[in-house]
Coordinates of C-alpha atoms in Angstrom, one line a residue:
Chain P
X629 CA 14.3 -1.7 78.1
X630 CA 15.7 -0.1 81.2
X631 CA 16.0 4.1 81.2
X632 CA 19.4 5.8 80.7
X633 CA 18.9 6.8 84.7
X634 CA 21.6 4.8 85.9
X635 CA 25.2 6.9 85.6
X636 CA 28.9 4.5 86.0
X637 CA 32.2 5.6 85.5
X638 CA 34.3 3.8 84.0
X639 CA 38.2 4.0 83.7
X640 CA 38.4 3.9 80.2
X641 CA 38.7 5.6 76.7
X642 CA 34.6 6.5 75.3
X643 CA 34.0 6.7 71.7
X644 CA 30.9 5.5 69.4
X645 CA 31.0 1.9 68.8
X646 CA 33.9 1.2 70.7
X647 CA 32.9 -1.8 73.3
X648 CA 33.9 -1.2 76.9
X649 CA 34.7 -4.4 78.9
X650 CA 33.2 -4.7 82.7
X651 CA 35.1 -5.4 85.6
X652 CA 33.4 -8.6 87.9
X653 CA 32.4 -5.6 90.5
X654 CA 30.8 -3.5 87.3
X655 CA 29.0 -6.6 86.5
X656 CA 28.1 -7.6 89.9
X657 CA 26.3 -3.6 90.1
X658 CA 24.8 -3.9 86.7
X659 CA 23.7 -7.0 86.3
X660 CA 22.8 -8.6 89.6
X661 CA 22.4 -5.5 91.6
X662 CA 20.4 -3.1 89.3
X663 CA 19.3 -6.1 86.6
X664 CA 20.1 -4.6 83.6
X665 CA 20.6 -7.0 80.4
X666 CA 21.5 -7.1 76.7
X667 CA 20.0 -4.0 75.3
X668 CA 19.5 -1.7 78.2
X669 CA 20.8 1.8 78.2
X670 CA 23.1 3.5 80.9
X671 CA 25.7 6.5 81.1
X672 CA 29.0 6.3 81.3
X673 CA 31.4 8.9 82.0
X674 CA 35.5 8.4 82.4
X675 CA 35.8 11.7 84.1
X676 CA 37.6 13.4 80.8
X677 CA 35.5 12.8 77.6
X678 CA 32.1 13.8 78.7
X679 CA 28.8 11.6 79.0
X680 CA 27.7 8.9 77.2
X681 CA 25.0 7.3 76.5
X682 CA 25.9 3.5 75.9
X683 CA 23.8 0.0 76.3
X684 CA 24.7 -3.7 77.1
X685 CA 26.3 -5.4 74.3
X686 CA 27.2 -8.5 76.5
X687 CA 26.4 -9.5 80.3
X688 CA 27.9 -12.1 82.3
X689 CA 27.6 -13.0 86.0
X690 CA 32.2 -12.3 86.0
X691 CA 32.3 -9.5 83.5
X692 CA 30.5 -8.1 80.4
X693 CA 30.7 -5.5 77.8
X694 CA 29.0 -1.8 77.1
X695 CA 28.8 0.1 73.4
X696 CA 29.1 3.7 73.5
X697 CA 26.3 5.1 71.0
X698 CA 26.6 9.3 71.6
X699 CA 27.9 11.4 73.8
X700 CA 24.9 12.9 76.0
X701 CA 27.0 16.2 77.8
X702 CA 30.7 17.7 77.1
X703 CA 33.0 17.0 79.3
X704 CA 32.7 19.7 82.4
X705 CA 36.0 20.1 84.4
X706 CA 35.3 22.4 87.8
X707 CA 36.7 25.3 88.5
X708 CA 40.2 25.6 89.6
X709 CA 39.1 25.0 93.6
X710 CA 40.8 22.5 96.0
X711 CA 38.8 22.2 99.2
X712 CA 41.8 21.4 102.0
X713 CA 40.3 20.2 105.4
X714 CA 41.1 18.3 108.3
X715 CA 39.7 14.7 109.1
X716 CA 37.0 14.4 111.6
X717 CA 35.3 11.4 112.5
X718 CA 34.3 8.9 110.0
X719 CA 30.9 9.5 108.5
X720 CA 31.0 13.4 108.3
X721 CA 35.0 12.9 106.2
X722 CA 32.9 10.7 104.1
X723 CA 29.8 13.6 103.9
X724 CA 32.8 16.3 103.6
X725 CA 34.2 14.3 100.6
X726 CA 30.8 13.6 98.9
X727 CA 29.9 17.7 99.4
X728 CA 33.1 18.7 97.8
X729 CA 32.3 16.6 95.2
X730 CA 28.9 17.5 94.2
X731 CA 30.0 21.5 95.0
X732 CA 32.5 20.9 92.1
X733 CA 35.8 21.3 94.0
X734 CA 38.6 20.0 91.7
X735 CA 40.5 18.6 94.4
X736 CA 40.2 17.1 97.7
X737 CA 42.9 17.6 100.2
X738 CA 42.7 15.8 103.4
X739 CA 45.6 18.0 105.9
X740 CA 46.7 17.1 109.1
X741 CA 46.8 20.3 111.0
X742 CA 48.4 20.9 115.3
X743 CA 44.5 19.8 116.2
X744 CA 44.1 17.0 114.1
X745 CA 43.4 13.5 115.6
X746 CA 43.6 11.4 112.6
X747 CA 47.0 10.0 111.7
X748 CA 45.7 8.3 108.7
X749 CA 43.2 8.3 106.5
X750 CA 41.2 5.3 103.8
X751 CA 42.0 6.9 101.0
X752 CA 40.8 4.6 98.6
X753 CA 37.4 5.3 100.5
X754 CA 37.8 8.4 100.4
X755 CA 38.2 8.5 96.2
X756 CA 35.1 5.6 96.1
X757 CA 33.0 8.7 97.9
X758 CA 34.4 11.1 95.5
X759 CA 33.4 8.8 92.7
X760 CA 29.9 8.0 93.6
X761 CA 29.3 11.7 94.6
X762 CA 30.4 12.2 91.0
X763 CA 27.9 9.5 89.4
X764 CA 25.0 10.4 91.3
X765 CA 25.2 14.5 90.7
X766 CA 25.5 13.7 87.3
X767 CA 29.2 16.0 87.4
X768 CA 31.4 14.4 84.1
X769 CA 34.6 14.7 86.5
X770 CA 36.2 13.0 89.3
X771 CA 37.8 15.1 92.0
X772 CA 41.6 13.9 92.7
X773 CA 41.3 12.9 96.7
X774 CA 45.0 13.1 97.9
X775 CA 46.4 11.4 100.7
X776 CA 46.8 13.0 104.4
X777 CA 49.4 15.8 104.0
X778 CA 50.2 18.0 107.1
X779 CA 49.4 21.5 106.9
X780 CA 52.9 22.6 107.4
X781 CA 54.3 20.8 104.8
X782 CA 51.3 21.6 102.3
X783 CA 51.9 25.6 103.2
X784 CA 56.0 24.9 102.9
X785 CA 55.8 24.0 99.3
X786 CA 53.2 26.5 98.4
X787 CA 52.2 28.1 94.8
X788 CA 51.7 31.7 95.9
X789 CA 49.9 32.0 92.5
X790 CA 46.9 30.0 94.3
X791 CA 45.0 32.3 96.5
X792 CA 43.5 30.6 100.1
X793 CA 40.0 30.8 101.4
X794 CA 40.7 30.4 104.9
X795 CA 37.3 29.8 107.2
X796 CA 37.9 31.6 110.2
X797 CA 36.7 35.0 112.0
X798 CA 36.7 37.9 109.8
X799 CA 35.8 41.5 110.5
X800 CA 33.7 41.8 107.3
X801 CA 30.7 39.8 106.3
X802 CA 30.9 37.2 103.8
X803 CA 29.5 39.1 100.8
X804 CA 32.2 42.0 101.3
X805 CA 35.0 39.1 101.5
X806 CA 33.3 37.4 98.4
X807 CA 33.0 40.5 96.4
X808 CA 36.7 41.6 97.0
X809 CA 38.2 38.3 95.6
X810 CA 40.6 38.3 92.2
X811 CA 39.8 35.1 89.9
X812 CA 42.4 32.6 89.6
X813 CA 43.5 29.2 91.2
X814 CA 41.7 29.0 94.8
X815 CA 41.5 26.9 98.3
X816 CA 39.3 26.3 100.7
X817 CA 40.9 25.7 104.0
X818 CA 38.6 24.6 107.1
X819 CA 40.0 23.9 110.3
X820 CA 39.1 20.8 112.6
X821 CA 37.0 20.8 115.2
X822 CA 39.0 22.6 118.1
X823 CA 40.2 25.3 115.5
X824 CA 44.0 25.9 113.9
X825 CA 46.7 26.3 117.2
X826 CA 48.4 29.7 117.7
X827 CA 50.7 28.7 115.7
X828 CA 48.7 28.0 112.3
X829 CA 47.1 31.4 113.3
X830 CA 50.1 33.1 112.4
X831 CA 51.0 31.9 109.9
X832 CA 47.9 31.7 107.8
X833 CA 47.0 35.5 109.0
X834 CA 50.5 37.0 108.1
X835 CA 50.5 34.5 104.4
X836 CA 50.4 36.9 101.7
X837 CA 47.7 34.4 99.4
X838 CA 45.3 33.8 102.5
X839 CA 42.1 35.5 103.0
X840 CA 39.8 35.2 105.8
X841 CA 36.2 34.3 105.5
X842 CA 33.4 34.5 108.6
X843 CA 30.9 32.2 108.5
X844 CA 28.3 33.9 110.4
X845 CA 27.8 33.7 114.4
X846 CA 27.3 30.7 115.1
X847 CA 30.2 28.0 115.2
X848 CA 29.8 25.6 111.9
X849 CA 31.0 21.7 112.3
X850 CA 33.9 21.3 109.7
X851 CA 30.8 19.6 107.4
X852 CA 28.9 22.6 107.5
X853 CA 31.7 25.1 107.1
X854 CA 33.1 23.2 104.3
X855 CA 29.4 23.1 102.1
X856 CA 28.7 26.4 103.0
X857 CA 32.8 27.8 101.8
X858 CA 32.7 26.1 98.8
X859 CA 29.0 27.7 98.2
X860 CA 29.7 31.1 98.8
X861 CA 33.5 30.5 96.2
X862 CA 31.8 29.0 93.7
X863 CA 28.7 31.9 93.8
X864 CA 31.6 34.7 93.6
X865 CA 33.9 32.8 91.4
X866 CA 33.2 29.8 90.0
X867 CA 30.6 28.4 87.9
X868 CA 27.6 29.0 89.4
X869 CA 27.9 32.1 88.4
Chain R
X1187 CA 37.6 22.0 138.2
X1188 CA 36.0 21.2 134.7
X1189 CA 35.9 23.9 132.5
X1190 CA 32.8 25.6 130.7
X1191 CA 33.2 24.0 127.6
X1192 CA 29.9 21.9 127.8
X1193 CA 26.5 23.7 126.6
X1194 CA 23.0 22.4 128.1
X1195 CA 20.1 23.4 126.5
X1196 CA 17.0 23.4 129.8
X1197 CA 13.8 24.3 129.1
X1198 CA 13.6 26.4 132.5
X1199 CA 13.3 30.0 133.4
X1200 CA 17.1 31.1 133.8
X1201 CA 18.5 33.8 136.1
X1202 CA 21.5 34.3 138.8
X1203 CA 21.1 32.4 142.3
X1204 CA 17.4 30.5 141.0
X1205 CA 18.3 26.7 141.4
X1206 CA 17.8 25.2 137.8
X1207 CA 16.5 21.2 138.9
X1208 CA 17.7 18.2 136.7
X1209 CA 15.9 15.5 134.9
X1210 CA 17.5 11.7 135.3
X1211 CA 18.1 12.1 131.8
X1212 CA 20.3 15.8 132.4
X1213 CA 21.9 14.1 135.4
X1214 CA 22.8 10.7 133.9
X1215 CA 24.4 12.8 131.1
X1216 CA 26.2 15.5 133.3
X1217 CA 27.3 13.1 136.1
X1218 CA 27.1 9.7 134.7
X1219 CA 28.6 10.6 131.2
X1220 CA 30.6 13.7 131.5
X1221 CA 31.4 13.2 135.0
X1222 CA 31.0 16.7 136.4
X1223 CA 30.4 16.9 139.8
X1224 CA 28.9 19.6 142.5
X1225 CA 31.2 23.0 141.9
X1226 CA 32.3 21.9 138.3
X1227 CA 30.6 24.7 135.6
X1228 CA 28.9 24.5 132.5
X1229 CA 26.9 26.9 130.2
X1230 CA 23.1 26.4 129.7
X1231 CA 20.3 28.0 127.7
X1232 CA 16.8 27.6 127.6
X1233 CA 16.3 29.5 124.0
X1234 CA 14.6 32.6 125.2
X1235 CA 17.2 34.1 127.9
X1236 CA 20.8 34.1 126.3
X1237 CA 23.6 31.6 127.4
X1238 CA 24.5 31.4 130.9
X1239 CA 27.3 29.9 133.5
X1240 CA 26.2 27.9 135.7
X1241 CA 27.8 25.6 138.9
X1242 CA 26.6 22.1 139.9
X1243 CA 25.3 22.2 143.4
X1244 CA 23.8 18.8 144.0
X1245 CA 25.1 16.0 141.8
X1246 CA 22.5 12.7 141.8
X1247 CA 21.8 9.4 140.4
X1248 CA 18.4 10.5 139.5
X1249 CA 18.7 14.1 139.6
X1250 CA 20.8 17.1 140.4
X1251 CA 20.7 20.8 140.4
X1252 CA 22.7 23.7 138.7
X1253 CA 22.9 27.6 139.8
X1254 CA 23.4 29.8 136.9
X1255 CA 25.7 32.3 138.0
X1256 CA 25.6 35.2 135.6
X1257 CA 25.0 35.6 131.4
X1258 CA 27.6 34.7 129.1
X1259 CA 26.2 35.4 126.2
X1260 CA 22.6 37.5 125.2
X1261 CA 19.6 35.7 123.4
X1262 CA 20.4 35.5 119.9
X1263 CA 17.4 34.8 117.5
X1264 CA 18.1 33.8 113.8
X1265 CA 16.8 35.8 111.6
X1266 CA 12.8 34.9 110.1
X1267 CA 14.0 32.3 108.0
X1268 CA 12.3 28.6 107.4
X1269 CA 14.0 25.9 105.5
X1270 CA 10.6 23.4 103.8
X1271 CA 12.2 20.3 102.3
X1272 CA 10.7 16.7 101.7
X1273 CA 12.2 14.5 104.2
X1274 CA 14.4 11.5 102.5
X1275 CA 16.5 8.8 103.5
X1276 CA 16.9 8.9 107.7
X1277 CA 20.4 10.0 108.2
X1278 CA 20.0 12.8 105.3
X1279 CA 16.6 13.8 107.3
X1280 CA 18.7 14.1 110.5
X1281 CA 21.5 16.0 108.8
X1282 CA 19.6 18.5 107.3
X1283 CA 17.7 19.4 110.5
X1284 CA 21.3 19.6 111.8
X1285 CA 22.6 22.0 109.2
X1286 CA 19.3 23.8 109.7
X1287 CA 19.9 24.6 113.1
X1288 CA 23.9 26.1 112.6
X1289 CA 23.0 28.0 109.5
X1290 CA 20.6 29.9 111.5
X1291 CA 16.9 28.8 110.0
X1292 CA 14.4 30.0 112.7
X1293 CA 12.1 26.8 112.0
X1294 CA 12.1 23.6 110.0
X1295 CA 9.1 22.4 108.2
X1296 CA 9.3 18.9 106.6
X1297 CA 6.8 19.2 103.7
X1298 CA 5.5 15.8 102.0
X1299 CA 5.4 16.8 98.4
X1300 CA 4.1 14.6 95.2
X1301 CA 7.5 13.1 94.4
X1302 CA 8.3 12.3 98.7
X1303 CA 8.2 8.4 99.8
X1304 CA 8.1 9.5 103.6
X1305 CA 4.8 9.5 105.1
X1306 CA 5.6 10.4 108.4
X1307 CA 8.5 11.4 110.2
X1308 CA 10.1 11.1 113.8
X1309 CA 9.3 14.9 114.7
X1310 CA 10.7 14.3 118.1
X1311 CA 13.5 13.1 117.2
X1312 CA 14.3 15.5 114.7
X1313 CA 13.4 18.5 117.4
X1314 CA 15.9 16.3 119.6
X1315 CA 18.8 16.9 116.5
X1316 CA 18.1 20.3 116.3
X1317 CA 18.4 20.9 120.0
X1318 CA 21.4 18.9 120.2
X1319 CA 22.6 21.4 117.1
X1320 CA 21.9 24.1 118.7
X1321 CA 24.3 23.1 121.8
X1322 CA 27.1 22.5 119.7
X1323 CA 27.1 25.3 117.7
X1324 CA 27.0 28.1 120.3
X1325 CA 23.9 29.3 119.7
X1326 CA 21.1 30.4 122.0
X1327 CA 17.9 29.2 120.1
X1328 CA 16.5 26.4 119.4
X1329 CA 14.3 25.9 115.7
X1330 CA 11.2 24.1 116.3
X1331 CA 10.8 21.4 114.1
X1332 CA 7.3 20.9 112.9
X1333 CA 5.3 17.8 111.8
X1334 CA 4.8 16.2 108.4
X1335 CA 2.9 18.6 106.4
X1336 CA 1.9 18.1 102.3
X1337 CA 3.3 21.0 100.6
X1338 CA 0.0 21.7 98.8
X1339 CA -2.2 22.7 102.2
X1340 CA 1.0 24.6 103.4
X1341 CA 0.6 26.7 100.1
X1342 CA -3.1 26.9 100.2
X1343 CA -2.9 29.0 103.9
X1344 CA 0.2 30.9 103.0
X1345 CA 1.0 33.9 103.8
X1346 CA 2.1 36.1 101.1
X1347 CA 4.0 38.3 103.1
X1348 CA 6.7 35.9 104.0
X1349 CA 8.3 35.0 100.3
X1350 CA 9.7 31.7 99.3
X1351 CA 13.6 31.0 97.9
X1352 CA 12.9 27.9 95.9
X1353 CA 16.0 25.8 94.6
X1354 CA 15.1 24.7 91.1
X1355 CA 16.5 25.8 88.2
X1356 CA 16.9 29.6 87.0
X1357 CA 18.2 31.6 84.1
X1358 CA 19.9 33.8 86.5
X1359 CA 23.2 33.0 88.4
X1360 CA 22.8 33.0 92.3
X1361 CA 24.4 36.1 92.8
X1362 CA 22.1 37.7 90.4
X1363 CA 19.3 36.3 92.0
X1364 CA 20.1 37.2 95.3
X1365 CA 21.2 40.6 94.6
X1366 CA 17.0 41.4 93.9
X1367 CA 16.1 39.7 97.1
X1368 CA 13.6 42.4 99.5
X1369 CA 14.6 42.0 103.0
X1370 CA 11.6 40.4 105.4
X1371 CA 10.8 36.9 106.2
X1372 CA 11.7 34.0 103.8
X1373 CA 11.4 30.4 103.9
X1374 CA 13.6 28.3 101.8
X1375 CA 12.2 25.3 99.9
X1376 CA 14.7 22.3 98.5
X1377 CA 12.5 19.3 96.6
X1378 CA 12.5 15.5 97.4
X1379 CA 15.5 13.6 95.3
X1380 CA 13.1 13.3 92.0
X1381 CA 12.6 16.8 91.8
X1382 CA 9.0 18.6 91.6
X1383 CA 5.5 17.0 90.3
X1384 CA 4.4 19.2 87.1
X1385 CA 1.6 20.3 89.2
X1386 CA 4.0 21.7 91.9
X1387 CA 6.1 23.3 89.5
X1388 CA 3.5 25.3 88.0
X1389 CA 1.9 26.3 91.3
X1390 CA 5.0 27.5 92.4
X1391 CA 6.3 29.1 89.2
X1392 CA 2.8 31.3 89.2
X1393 CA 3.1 32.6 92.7
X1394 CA 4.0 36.2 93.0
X1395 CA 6.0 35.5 96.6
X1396 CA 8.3 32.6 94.8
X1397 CA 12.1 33.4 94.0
X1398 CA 13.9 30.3 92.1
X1399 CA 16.8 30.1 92.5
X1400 CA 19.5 28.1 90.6
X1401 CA 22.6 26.2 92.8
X1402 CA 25.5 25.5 89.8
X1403 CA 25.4 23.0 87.0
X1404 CA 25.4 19.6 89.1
X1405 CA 22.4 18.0 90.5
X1406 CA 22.7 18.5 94.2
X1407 CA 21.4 16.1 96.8
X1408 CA 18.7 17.7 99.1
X1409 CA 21.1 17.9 102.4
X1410 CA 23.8 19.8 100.2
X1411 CA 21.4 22.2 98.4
X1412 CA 20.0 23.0 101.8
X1413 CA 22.9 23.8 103.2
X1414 CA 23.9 25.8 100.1
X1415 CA 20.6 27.7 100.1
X1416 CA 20.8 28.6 103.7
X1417 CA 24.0 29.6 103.3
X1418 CA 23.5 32.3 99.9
X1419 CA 20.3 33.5 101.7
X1420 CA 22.1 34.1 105.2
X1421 CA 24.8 36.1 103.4
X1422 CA 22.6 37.9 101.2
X1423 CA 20.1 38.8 103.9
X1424 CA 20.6 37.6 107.1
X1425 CA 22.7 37.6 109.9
X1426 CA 25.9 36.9 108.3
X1427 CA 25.8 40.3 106.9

């Protein structure tokens, strides 16, 4: 009998004894990809009832069907942390979105800022990343990746009640940034590659909800600023704490 | 007139009027790909003398030659920090030797532990990524990247002065953790993707000179707790302060 290692999500309600049908992709991945069969044991999360430890009640080469047996870990939501950033070239938005994940930000937002090059983005990529980042880093929740917003627009509608972690130069070091921030809802905001214009400047630096954070002296790619952001929140705020 | 935006690392004594000479490869990059050409500037650094501006003054197929003009910037070495992790899948290898370099490690040792598949690595190449980091990110040193070492013998001849951060799990919250770290050198040590042999856990759990140190409730890959650890250590004690 195969080990519980392998972790799926599933869209779907969990509870003991109550069969979970496969999609033909879900089968495809258990059955021909990872060869699990009749009796084998996975877990199975949904992103809002926890883990679960369930095994193959029926297999099929189009579909199939899993039984919850017990739930293995409560459901974990993240802390209230968005990480907001600005699309860069293909494989390090993908590595962005699968850090954030794993780092436990609640929610991915993709912005289009003055220096942005990318006028769309896959999202459906995008939340697939999210997803597997989720499975593998055995997290019970699925950050929400939303769809390219500009910056403008994203700030124009803002909830001042949700405080902004804006990576950027700073006069203080990190740890007297960190240990001077009030709990609550939170964002990280990393700029792209060629920085935020004169414009953005302003306006993040005169927001009354936006604090600036240094990053040390050397200039991080928007990959590297974004793991080492949502480090330094979640060490000072959220729940690595 | 190009501007000064492209960095060159040049492993050549550097100072103002002395005639730096190209490689084919330098000059097939500078003039073939970039397309500077003789009076254009650029910055260059050789990792011991600081970050200087330099003019091209002869422009080749095969060759070429640059006068540095005056300092830009003064040498800036990290603080004594290594990062020791078991190398794992090649474009996680590469990315962590990336991240390595723009978090400020001072050298990268890729350890084979009891649980790592790699039996050798690409050092070359790797000391080519952290090079290439190095020019992107601004700064003026270069890590050296070392060979393929097995974590035992590196413990067997080490140093007990320089005291090892070790990613694993920990009753204490980061910020607790770091909070007791003494200043000094430090090497930071992330585990292959299955975690520690018993053997290695106990060896390291008994020696006097090893901090663990946990990184939040989800299992992070090895590239993201690197870059997590570098990051908590750099604020804690090094030269994000």
């Amino acid at each position: 009998m195969a080990t519980a290692r392998i972790r799926l999500h599933l869209d779907h309600p969990l509870g003991a004894g109550q069969p979970l049908p496969l999609t033909a992709d879900q089968a495809h991945y258990l059955f021909g990809v990872m060869r699990l069969a009749p009796g084998d044991a996975l877990l199975v999360f949904n992103g809002r009832q926890g883990e679960w430890r369930a095994t193959v009640t029926a297999a099929g080469k189009r579909g199939g069907e899993l039984t919850p047996e017990v739930q293995t870990a409560p459901q974990m939501d993240p802390p209230d942390l968005w990480l907001m950033f600005a699309p860069i070239k293909k494989a390090r938005t993908d590595f962005i979105v699968e850090k954030a994940a794993e780092l436990g930000a609640a929610r991915i937002l993709p912005v289009q800022t003055d220096y942005t090059n990318a006028e769309r983005i896959r999202q459906d990529r995008l939340q697939a990343h999210a997803l597997e980042a989720a499975e593998q880093c055995g997290g019970t929740y699925v950050p929400e990746v939303a769809d390219l917003m500009p910056l403008a627009r994203l700030l124009d509608g803002w909830d001042d009640a949700r405080r902004i972690l804006w990576a950027d130069e700073s006069r203080l070091g990190p740890a007297q940034t960190l240990a001077g921030l009030p709990p609550g809802p939170w964002a990280v905001l990393i700029g792209p590659e060629g920085g935020f214009s004169p414009a953005e400047r302003a306006r993040l630096g005169a927001a009354p909800y936006v604090t600036p954070v240094s990053l040390g002296p050397r200039i991080l790619r928007a990959d590297t600023a974004a793991c080492a952001a949502l480090t330094l929140w979640q060490t000072a705020l959220g729940d690595w704490k």
